[in-house]
Amino acid sequence: MIPRYSLPRMSAIWSDENKFQKMLDIEILACEALASLGKIPQKELKKIKSKAKFNVKRIEKIEKSTRHDVIAFLHNIAEYIGNSSRFVHQGLTSSDVLDTGLSVMMKEAADIILEDLEVLKEELRKKAKEYKYTIIVGRSHGVHAEPTTFGLKLALFFDEINRCIVRIKTARQIISVGKISGPVGTYSNIEPYVESYVCKKLGLKPANISTQILQRDRHAEYLSEIAIVGATLEKIATEFRNLQKTEVREVEEPFGKGQKGSSAMPHKRNPVMCERITGLARVLRANAMVAMENVALWHERDISHSSAERVIIPDSTILLDYMLNQMIEIVRGLLVYPENMENNLNKTKGLVFSARILVELEKRGVERKKAYDIIQRCAMKAWEKNINFKDALLDESDFVKFVKPKEMNRLFDIAYYTKHVDTIFKKVGI
């Protein structure tokens, strides 16, 4: 089940109602600024502020003939305001309103994403502490490497989510910019003061320079940061998917009462939520690529970016909000099987201690190549004959020259791999 506290809020940001409300807010703020400059009589400003409103269905109807959403919007609010509407949009161009409003909406979307990330971070913190010393085999190339802990896996994810928070804060900052500078950015029919006034009221900074639009490198960075967060979620989901394989089964994503895994095979418990996240991460990356294509426009502006942005920006923020909520649910309800972790660790009959033994021989004066060859020879024997690595070592005359049998238990002590766990947890802030 998707938590309710977040998703409807994100969808509401991209509603037509909110879009036109932002546009109306900007128009009224611009009128306030013009009135303070003496360019709109105070009595007219009062009428504008008291009467200004809009109706989405009416705007849609007008737009069928105007084929221009901002003009349809202006016609509609003029129907409410009356003759005083002649002062509305004075000296402005459509993108002054659209781009500045879009920045506000993207900023609001980033706020929700940051809230989601903080929740996920806390869930990872709790799970990492719970499984801080739970031994699990580390794998490289999909093959058993050395022991680690499941808590360290989760601490790694926690640390990366911290970086994701920094990324979204950066994206929020880069997009918190507005422009009210007229048709090609020269303030030909509007004073720069109006831009400063409107942006300050909206919590934005005025762009240092603009054309008819805000420059799209900002939007490309925003969607790129979103795509990177999606890639991190995909990374976490991919790890859980791999650990849920039948042959591994060290963790499982939550499986609800009444949930079904397959129409044909009643036994199936599939990592569908994790798979969903990995699929949607691809969409976020594709949208980021479209945003990069939008950076290079003709001269002071063309409209090729606009149609794409109406899809990729709402979709990317809504998707990431959804993915984060899915991952929160997964981490919170994650099923962890320490006994399977232990069983899997023991499948290679001690081979995971090979690096530990190599270091020990080096400490005892054995040249590295010779030490490596001795241990590899014993390891291959253990693989091929399916015997314990410890027995293979003790059966090797070149090995027992340097290590006594009574020392073997110490060299195969799992605690060797957990001695710095506390240090790592402190480094990542858990």
Tab-separated table of C-alpha atoms in Angstrom:
chain	number	residue	atom	x	y	z
A	1	MET	CA	0.000	0.000	0.000
A	2	ILE	CA	1.277	3.473	-0.872
A	3	PRO	CA	1.390	5.858	2.121
A	4	ARG	CA	-1.145	8.641	1.740
A	5	TYR	CA	0.748	11.475	3.341
A	6	SER	CA	2.877	12.270	0.311
A	7	LEU	CA	1.566	11.230	-3.084
A	8	PRO	CA	-1.647	13.322	-3.238
A	9	ARG	CA	0.351	16.378	-2.209
A	10	MET	CA	2.783	15.872	-5.069
A	11	SER	CA	0.028	15.344	-7.600
A	12	ALA	CA	-1.737	18.486	-6.362
A	13	ILE	CA	1.346	20.579	-7.169
A	14	TRP	CA	0.970	19.703	-10.853
A	15	SER	CA	-2.782	20.211	-11.051
A	16	ASP	CA	-4.169	22.861	-13.409
A	17	GLU	CA	-5.742	24.505	-10.374
A	18	ASN	CA	-2.354	25.006	-8.724
A	19	LYS	CA	-0.662	26.055	-11.965
A	20	PHE	CA	-3.195	28.815	-12.622
A	21	GLN	CA	-3.171	29.857	-8.980
A	22	LYS	CA	0.589	30.362	-9.197
A	23	MET	CA	0.104	32.391	-12.365
A	24	LEU	CA	-2.544	34.525	-10.691
A	25	ASP	CA	-0.323	35.059	-7.654
A	26	ILE	CA	2.465	36.289	-9.916
A	27	GLU	CA	0.173	38.616	-11.855
A	28	ILE	CA	-1.163	40.172	-8.638
A	29	LEU	CA	2.327	40.544	-7.162
A	30	ALA	CA	3.454	42.254	-10.373
A	31	CYS	CA	0.490	44.631	-10.061
A	32	GLU	CA	1.468	45.383	-6.456
A	33	ALA	CA	4.998	46.235	-7.578
A	34	LEU	CA	3.734	48.443	-10.405
A	35	ALA	CA	1.370	50.198	-8.012
A	36	SER	CA	4.248	50.941	-5.647
A	37	LEU	CA	6.019	52.546	-8.613
A	38	GLY	CA	2.921	54.664	-9.273
A	39	LYS	CA	2.092	52.885	-12.534
A	40	ILE	CA	-1.202	51.453	-11.313
A	41	PRO	CA	-3.625	53.532	-9.209
A	42	GLN	CA	-4.153	52.066	-5.742
A	43	LYS	CA	-7.908	51.915	-6.254
A	44	GLU	CA	-7.384	49.821	-9.393
A	45	LEU	CA	-5.022	47.517	-7.524
A	46	LYS	CA	-7.652	47.061	-4.849
A	47	LYS	CA	-10.234	46.052	-7.465
A	48	ILE	CA	-7.797	43.619	-9.078
A	49	LYS	CA	-6.953	41.934	-5.779
A	50	SER	CA	-10.555	41.682	-4.636
A	51	LYS	CA	-12.027	40.414	-7.914
A	52	ALA	CA	-9.263	38.326	-9.485
A	53	LYS	CA	-10.117	34.667	-9.840
A	54	PHE	CA	-10.216	31.986	-12.522
A	55	ASN	CA	-12.118	28.904	-13.601
A	56	VAL	CA	-10.150	26.030	-15.082
A	57	LYS	CA	-12.989	24.748	-17.275
A	58	ARG	CA	-13.595	28.241	-18.625
A	59	ILE	CA	-9.886	28.637	-19.421
A	60	GLU	CA	-9.924	25.329	-21.256
A	61	LYS	CA	-12.910	26.477	-23.307
A	62	ILE	CA	-11.287	29.805	-24.219
A	63	GLU	CA	-8.032	28.055	-25.101
A	64	LYS	CA	-9.807	26.028	-27.781
A	65	SER	CA	-10.013	29.223	-29.811
A	66	THR	CA	-6.930	31.125	-28.597
A	67	ARG	CA	-4.652	28.063	-28.706
A	68	HIS	CA	-2.611	29.880	-26.068
A	69	ASP	CA	-2.984	28.956	-22.407
A	70	VAL	CA	-1.737	32.249	-20.924
A	71	ILE	CA	-3.997	34.377	-23.152
A	72	ALA	CA	-6.926	32.132	-22.249
A	73	PHE	CA	-6.041	32.567	-18.590
A	74	LEU	CA	-5.841	36.372	-18.951
A	75	HIS	CA	-9.172	36.491	-20.786
A	76	ASN	CA	-10.781	34.477	-18.011
A	77	ILE	CA	-9.522	36.615	-15.123
A	78	ALA	CA	-10.536	39.718	-17.090
A	79	GLU	CA	-14.089	38.378	-17.058
A	80	TYR	CA	-13.967	38.595	-13.252
A	81	ILE	CA	-11.966	41.786	-12.842
A	82	GLY	CA	-13.590	43.918	-15.535
A	83	ASN	CA	-12.039	47.119	-16.882
A	84	SER	CA	-9.256	47.123	-14.264
A	85	SER	CA	-7.831	44.028	-15.951
A	86	ARG	CA	-6.076	46.379	-18.407
A	87	PHE	CA	-3.366	46.743	-15.769
A	88	VAL	CA	-2.844	42.980	-15.418
A	89	HIS	CA	0.131	41.489	-17.300
A	90	GLN	CA	1.313	44.999	-18.138
A	91	GLY	CA	4.836	44.822	-19.605
A	92	LEU	CA	5.036	41.055	-19.038
A	93	THR	CA	5.435	38.181	-21.460
A	94	SER	CA	3.914	34.733	-21.036
A	95	SER	CA	7.138	33.088	-19.895
A	96	ASP	CA	7.529	35.628	-17.101
A	97	VAL	CA	4.485	34.040	-15.539
A	98	LEU	CA	4.951	30.454	-16.725
A	99	ASP	CA	8.631	30.062	-15.879
A	100	THR	CA	8.427	31.807	-12.533
A	101	GLY	CA	5.375	29.754	-11.599
A	102	LEU	CA	7.117	26.558	-12.735
A	103	SER	CA	10.078	27.372	-10.489
A	104	VAL	CA	7.754	27.709	-7.502
A	105	MET	CA	6.119	24.361	-8.282
A	106	MET	CA	9.471	22.625	-8.761
A	107	LYS	CA	10.633	24.075	-5.454
A	108	GLU	CA	7.495	22.746	-3.730
A	109	ALA	CA	8.050	19.326	-5.328
A	110	ALA	CA	11.636	19.274	-4.052
A	111	ASP	CA	10.358	19.974	-0.532
A	112	ILE	CA	8.177	16.847	-0.639
A	113	ILE	CA	11.012	14.741	-2.035
A	114	LEU	CA	13.267	15.959	0.781
A	115	GLU	CA	10.631	14.937	3.334
A	116	ASP	CA	10.483	11.466	1.745
A	117	LEU	CA	14.261	11.140	1.813
A	118	GLU	CA	14.401	12.041	5.487
A	119	VAL	CA	11.832	9.329	6.279
A	120	LEU	CA	13.745	6.739	4.245
A	121	LYS	CA	17.002	7.787	5.895
A	122	GLU	CA	15.513	7.205	9.336
A	123	GLU	CA	14.143	3.781	8.355
A	124	LEU	CA	17.588	2.788	7.075
A	125	ARG	CA	19.188	4.074	10.265
A	126	LYS	CA	16.922	1.907	12.420
A	127	LYS	CA	17.422	-1.200	10.300
A	128	ALA	CA	21.196	-0.701	10.137
A	129	LYS	CA	21.412	-0.492	13.934
A	130	GLU	CA	19.211	-3.567	14.316
A	131	TYR	CA	21.455	-5.686	12.057
A	132	LYS	CA	24.734	-3.962	12.876
A	133	TYR	CA	26.592	-7.185	13.686
A	134	THR	CA	24.499	-9.665	11.675
A	135	ILE	CA	27.079	-11.546	9.610
A	136	ILE	CA	26.455	-11.925	5.895
A	137	VAL	CA	28.817	-12.948	3.133
A	138	GLY	CA	30.091	-10.112	0.982
A	139	ARG	CA	30.014	-10.836	-2.731
A	140	SER	CA	32.048	-9.482	-5.608
A	141	HIS	CA	31.148	-10.525	-9.179
A	142	GLY	CA	28.304	-12.426	-7.509
A	143	VAL	CA	30.844	-14.767	-5.894
A	144	HIS	CA	31.533	-15.078	-2.171
A	145	ALA	CA	34.293	-12.694	-1.130
A	146	GLU	CA	34.693	-11.924	2.606
A	147	PRO	CA	32.260	-11.711	5.505
A	148	THR	CA	30.632	-8.363	6.213
A	149	THR	CA	27.478	-7.467	8.133
A	150	PHE	CA	23.998	-6.763	6.900
A	151	GLY	CA	24.085	-3.632	9.039
A	152	LEU	CA	27.039	-2.364	6.997
A	153	LYS	CA	25.077	-2.897	3.784
A	154	LEU	CA	22.265	-0.780	5.188
A	155	ALA	CA	24.689	1.806	6.555
A	156	LEU	CA	26.088	2.171	3.045
A	157	PHE	CA	22.590	2.892	1.748
A	158	PHE	CA	22.001	5.339	4.617
A	159	ASP	CA	25.154	7.230	3.678
A	160	GLU	CA	24.143	7.408	0.028
A	161	ILE	CA	20.685	8.683	0.917
A	162	ASN	CA	22.438	11.453	2.841
A	163	ARG	CA	24.160	12.415	-0.403
A	164	CYS	CA	20.808	12.258	-2.178
A	165	ILE	CA	19.456	14.783	0.307
A	166	VAL	CA	22.339	17.115	-0.528
A	167	ARG	CA	21.618	16.628	-4.244
A	168	ILE	CA	17.935	17.519	-3.945
A	169	LYS	CA	18.772	20.541	-1.801
A	170	THR	CA	21.134	21.632	-4.562
A	171	ALA	CA	18.432	21.051	-7.184
A	172	ARG	CA	15.968	23.045	-5.091
A	173	GLN	CA	18.403	25.922	-4.861
A	174	ILE	CA	19.286	25.929	-8.570
A	175	ILE	CA	15.615	26.108	-9.578
A	176	SER	CA	14.537	28.686	-6.966
A	177	VAL	CA	14.899	31.463	-9.515
A	178	GLY	CA	12.345	33.625	-11.296
A	179	LYS	CA	12.271	36.147	-14.124
A	180	ILE	CA	10.006	39.079	-14.902
A	181	SER	CA	12.070	40.687	-17.644
A	182	GLY	CA	9.829	40.924	-20.683
A	183	PRO	CA	9.891	39.487	-24.223
A	184	VAL	CA	13.673	38.974	-24.593
A	185	GLY	CA	14.924	39.677	-21.085
A	186	THR	CA	15.772	43.370	-21.505
A	187	TYR	CA	13.095	44.809	-19.149
A	188	SER	CA	11.919	46.852	-22.116
A	189	ASN	CA	8.399	47.363	-20.759
A	190	ILE	CA	8.903	46.496	-17.099
A	191	GLU	CA	11.181	47.758	-14.350
A	192	PRO	CA	13.680	45.306	-12.815
A	193	TYR	CA	12.165	46.266	-9.458
A	194	VAL	CA	9.024	44.331	-10.387
A	195	GLU	CA	11.069	41.170	-10.850
A	196	SER	CA	12.831	41.676	-7.518
A	197	TYR	CA	9.540	42.320	-5.718
A	198	VAL	CA	7.739	39.303	-7.191
A	199	CYS	CA	10.643	36.903	-6.637
A	200	LYS	CA	11.158	37.988	-3.038
A	201	LYS	CA	7.479	37.418	-2.250
A	202	LEU	CA	7.666	33.946	-3.815
A	203	GLY	CA	10.878	32.939	-2.061
A	204	LEU	CA	12.871	33.007	-5.292
A	205	LYS	CA	15.936	34.877	-6.461
A	206	PRO	CA	15.780	37.005	-9.615
A	207	ALA	CA	17.792	35.516	-12.455
A	208	ASN	CA	21.019	37.419	-13.064
A	209	ILE	CA	20.153	37.475	-16.742
A	210	SER	CA	17.468	35.831	-18.854
A	211	THR	CA	16.088	35.800	-22.353
A	212	GLN	CA	12.373	35.285	-22.809
A	213	ILE	CA	12.810	32.325	-20.486
A	214	LEU	CA	14.878	31.034	-17.607
A	215	GLN	CA	17.787	29.052	-18.985
A	216	ARG	CA	17.152	25.331	-19.113
A	217	ASP	CA	20.470	24.183	-17.678
A	218	ARG	CA	18.706	24.717	-14.340
A	219	HIS	CA	15.900	22.333	-15.213
A	220	ALA	CA	18.376	19.824	-16.629
A	221	GLU	CA	20.343	19.838	-13.374
A	222	TYR	CA	17.140	19.440	-11.354
A	223	LEU	CA	16.013	16.398	-13.349
A	224	SER	CA	19.536	14.966	-13.374
A	225	GLU	CA	19.661	15.106	-9.592
A	226	ILE	CA	16.275	13.394	-9.482
A	227	ALA	CA	17.565	10.695	-11.839
A	228	ILE	CA	20.609	10.107	-9.605
A	229	VAL	CA	18.346	9.648	-6.579
A	230	GLY	CA	16.339	7.193	-8.671
A	231	ALA	CA	19.560	5.340	-9.516
A	232	THR	CA	20.355	5.035	-5.803
A	233	LEU	CA	16.900	3.599	-5.138
A	234	GLU	CA	17.472	1.190	-8.022
A	235	LYS	CA	20.789	0.175	-6.450
A	236	ILE	CA	19.105	-0.618	-3.126
A	237	ALA	CA	16.237	-2.424	-4.852
A	238	THR	CA	18.656	-4.478	-6.963
A	239	GLU	CA	20.538	-5.618	-3.850
A	240	PHE	CA	17.312	-6.700	-2.159
A	241	ARG	CA	16.169	-8.478	-5.334
A	242	ASN	CA	19.415	-10.435	-5.505
A	243	LEU	CA	19.227	-11.343	-1.830
A	244	GLN	CA	15.637	-12.549	-2.355
A	245	LYS	CA	16.583	-15.184	-4.957
A	246	THR	CA	15.418	-18.638	-3.906
A	247	GLU	CA	18.995	-19.917	-3.785
A	248	VAL	CA	19.965	-17.026	-1.494
A	249	ARG	CA	16.832	-15.931	0.412
A	250	GLU	CA	18.633	-13.763	2.924
A	251	VAL	CA	15.979	-11.025	2.774
A	252	GLU	CA	12.539	-10.557	1.256
A	253	GLU	CA	10.541	-7.453	0.550
A	254	PRO	CA	7.216	-7.346	2.460
A	255	PHE	CA	4.576	-9.790	1.236
A	256	GLY	CA	1.096	-8.805	2.369
A	257	LYS	CA	-1.767	-11.007	3.470
A	258	GLY	CA	-3.743	-11.966	0.389
A	259	GLN	CA	-0.964	-10.901	-1.964
A	260	LYS	CA	-0.364	-13.179	-4.968
A	261	GLY	CA	2.914	-13.757	-6.762
A	262	SER	CA	1.855	-15.607	-9.891
A	263	SER	CA	-1.333	-16.493	-11.739
A	264	ALA	CA	0.075	-19.973	-12.418
A	265	MET	CA	2.330	-20.767	-9.431
A	266	PRO	CA	0.761	-20.205	-6.012
A	267	HIS	CA	4.088	-20.581	-4.206
A	268	LYS	CA	5.670	-17.459	-5.755
A	269	ARG	CA	6.768	-14.492	-3.601
A	270	ASN	CA	8.294	-12.109	-6.117
A	271	PRO	CA	10.223	-8.870	-5.405
A	272	VAL	CA	7.694	-6.854	-7.405
A	273	MET	CA	8.117	-3.586	-5.505
A	274	CYS	CA	11.873	-3.640	-6.003
A	275	GLU	CA	11.411	-4.527	-9.664
A	276	ARG	CA	8.981	-1.640	-10.032
A	277	ILE	CA	11.564	0.757	-8.614
A	278	THR	CA	14.277	-0.455	-10.985
A	279	GLY	CA	11.952	-0.011	-13.955
A	280	LEU	CA	10.890	3.504	-12.985
A	281	ALA	CA	14.508	4.546	-12.450
A	282	ARG	CA	14.971	4.072	-16.199
A	283	VAL	CA	12.166	6.537	-16.863
A	284	LEU	CA	13.829	9.122	-14.615
A	285	ARG	CA	17.099	8.759	-16.524
A	286	ALA	CA	15.304	9.101	-19.848
A	287	ASN	CA	13.519	12.240	-18.630
A	288	ALA	CA	16.834	13.733	-17.505
A	289	MET	CA	18.173	13.171	-21.017
A	290	VAL	CA	15.188	15.034	-22.469
A	291	ALA	CA	15.874	17.912	-20.058
A	292	MET	CA	19.439	18.096	-21.381
A	293	GLU	CA	18.097	18.239	-24.931
A	294	ASN	CA	16.018	21.248	-23.821
A	295	VAL	CA	19.061	23.329	-22.885
A	296	ALA	CA	19.945	24.370	-26.434
A	297	LEU	CA	17.113	26.505	-27.836
A	298	TRP	CA	16.984	28.916	-30.779
A	299	HIS	CA	18.153	32.440	-30.020
A	300	GLU	CA	16.189	34.039	-27.168
A	301	ARG	CA	13.731	31.169	-27.039
A	302	ASP	CA	11.759	28.630	-28.996
A	303	ILE	CA	8.935	26.441	-27.746
A	304	SER	CA	10.442	22.981	-28.289
A	305	HIS	CA	11.241	22.587	-24.577
A	306	SER	CA	7.764	23.493	-23.351
A	307	SER	CA	5.790	20.492	-24.553
A	308	ALA	CA	8.389	18.060	-23.215
A	309	GLU	CA	8.580	19.799	-19.835
A	310	ARG	CA	4.842	19.458	-19.322
A	311	VAL	CA	5.481	15.715	-19.243
A	312	ILE	CA	8.965	15.169	-17.837
A	313	ILE	CA	8.929	17.549	-14.861
A	314	PRO	CA	5.608	16.496	-13.277
A	315	ASP	CA	6.247	12.847	-14.165
A	316	SER	CA	9.758	12.793	-12.691
A	317	THR	CA	8.776	14.384	-9.390
A	318	ILE	CA	5.648	12.241	-9.051
A	319	LEU	CA	7.587	9.082	-9.945
A	320	LEU	CA	10.393	9.803	-7.493
A	321	ASP	CA	7.883	10.569	-4.747
A	322	TYR	CA	6.208	7.227	-5.474
A	323	MET	CA	9.509	5.327	-5.627
A	324	LEU	CA	10.657	6.795	-2.326
A	325	ASN	CA	7.401	5.802	-0.670
A	326	GLN	CA	7.743	2.310	-2.088
A	327	MET	CA	11.294	2.032	-0.740
A	328	ILE	CA	10.191	3.335	2.675
A	329	GLU	CA	7.594	0.560	2.765
A	330	ILE	CA	10.161	-2.048	1.688
A	331	VAL	CA	12.784	-1.079	4.272
A	332	ARG	CA	10.236	-0.719	7.055
A	333	GLY	CA	8.751	-4.164	6.405
A	334	LEU	CA	11.882	-5.955	5.171
A	335	LEU	CA	11.996	-9.637	6.112
A	336	VAL	CA	15.521	-10.580	7.192
A	337	TYR	CA	16.752	-14.165	7.601
A	338	PRO	CA	20.039	-14.255	9.592
A	339	GLU	CA	20.044	-18.063	9.677
A	340	ASN	CA	20.101	-18.162	5.863
A	341	MET	CA	22.906	-15.611	5.884
A	342	GLU	CA	24.910	-17.916	8.131
A	343	ASN	CA	24.122	-20.981	6.044
A	344	ASN	CA	25.164	-19.224	2.853
A	345	LEU	CA	28.365	-17.999	4.473
A	346	ASN	CA	29.260	-21.597	5.320
A	347	LYS	CA	28.539	-22.980	1.843
A	348	THR	CA	32.101	-22.407	0.696
A	349	LYS	CA	33.426	-24.228	3.796
A	350	GLY	CA	35.701	-21.455	5.015
A	351	LEU	CA	37.023	-20.135	1.691
A	352	VAL	CA	35.897	-16.624	2.682
A	353	PHE	CA	38.844	-16.561	5.131
A	354	SER	CA	41.451	-16.819	2.355
A	355	ALA	CA	42.477	-13.141	2.426
A	356	ARG	CA	42.838	-13.303	6.221
A	357	ILE	CA	45.171	-16.323	5.878
A	358	LEU	CA	47.147	-14.585	3.111
A	359	VAL	CA	47.829	-11.577	5.341
A	360	GLU	CA	48.849	-13.879	8.182
A	361	LEU	CA	51.440	-15.680	6.063
A	362	GLU	CA	52.812	-12.335	4.888
A	363	LYS	CA	53.152	-11.227	8.509
A	364	ARG	CA	55.158	-14.392	9.180
A	365	GLY	CA	57.712	-13.515	6.528
A	366	VAL	CA	56.378	-15.464	3.547
A	367	GLU	CA	56.896	-13.654	0.249
A	368	ARG	CA	53.513	-12.565	-1.130
A	369	LYS	CA	53.571	-14.559	-4.374
A	370	LYS	CA	54.545	-17.735	-2.543
A	371	ALA	CA	51.888	-17.175	0.127
A	372	TYR	CA	49.246	-16.509	-2.545
A	373	ASP	CA	50.174	-19.664	-4.465
A	374	ILE	CA	49.983	-21.824	-1.317
A	375	ILE	CA	46.573	-20.516	-0.326
A	376	GLN	CA	45.155	-20.603	-3.856
A	377	ARG	CA	46.296	-24.201	-4.242
A	378	CYS	CA	44.479	-25.138	-1.040
A	379	ALA	CA	41.413	-23.124	-2.054
A	380	MET	CA	41.144	-24.880	-5.408
A	381	LYS	CA	41.479	-28.223	-3.647
A	382	ALA	CA	38.621	-27.263	-1.314
A	383	TRP	CA	36.474	-26.228	-4.310
A	384	GLU	CA	37.170	-29.350	-6.323
A	385	LYS	CA	36.969	-31.934	-3.538
A	386	ASN	CA	34.210	-30.133	-1.584
A	387	ILE	CA	36.194	-30.217	1.644
A	388	ASN	CA	36.732	-27.639	4.360
A	389	PHE	CA	39.288	-24.982	3.520
A	390	LYS	CA	40.815	-25.409	6.980
A	391	ASP	CA	41.418	-29.117	6.327
A	392	ALA	CA	42.933	-28.364	2.921
A	393	LEU	CA	45.349	-25.933	4.546
A	394	LEU	CA	46.347	-28.362	7.295
A	395	ASP	CA	46.980	-30.999	4.628
A	396	GLU	CA	49.402	-28.662	2.831
A	397	SER	CA	53.009	-29.130	3.960
A	398	ASP	CA	54.062	-25.685	2.726
A	399	PHE	CA	51.366	-24.127	4.898
A	400	VAL	CA	51.945	-25.980	8.173
A	401	LYS	CA	55.590	-24.891	8.082
A	402	PHE	CA	54.340	-21.467	9.105
A	403	VAL	CA	51.046	-22.054	10.971
A	404	LYS	CA	50.440	-24.551	13.763
A	405	PRO	CA	47.130	-26.455	13.869
A	406	LYS	CA	46.253	-24.990	17.266
A	407	GLU	CA	46.337	-21.499	15.731
A	408	MET	CA	43.697	-22.248	13.120
A	409	ASN	CA	40.619	-21.428	15.171
A	410	ARG	CA	41.911	-17.927	15.789
A	411	LEU	CA	42.544	-17.428	12.070
A	412	PHE	CA	38.995	-18.541	11.282
A	413	ASP	CA	37.341	-16.303	13.898
A	414	ILE	CA	34.454	-14.340	12.347
A	415	ALA	CA	34.970	-11.503	14.836
A	416	TYR	CA	38.031	-10.521	12.797
A	417	TYR	CA	35.639	-8.982	10.257
A	418	THR	CA	33.537	-6.967	12.688
A	419	LYS	CA	36.244	-5.213	14.677
A	420	HIS	CA	35.809	-1.897	12.852
A	421	VAL	CA	32.024	-1.904	12.449
A	422	ASP	CA	31.603	0.694	15.208
A	423	THR	CA	34.137	2.944	13.533
A	424	ILE	CA	32.303	2.767	10.184
A	425	PHE	CA	28.934	3.436	11.801
A	426	LYS	CA	30.361	6.516	13.512
A	427	LYS	CA	31.795	7.752	10.221
A	428	VAL	CA	28.396	7.592	8.521
A	429	GLY	CA	26.612	9.106	11.516
A	430	ILE	CA	24.562	6.200	12.804
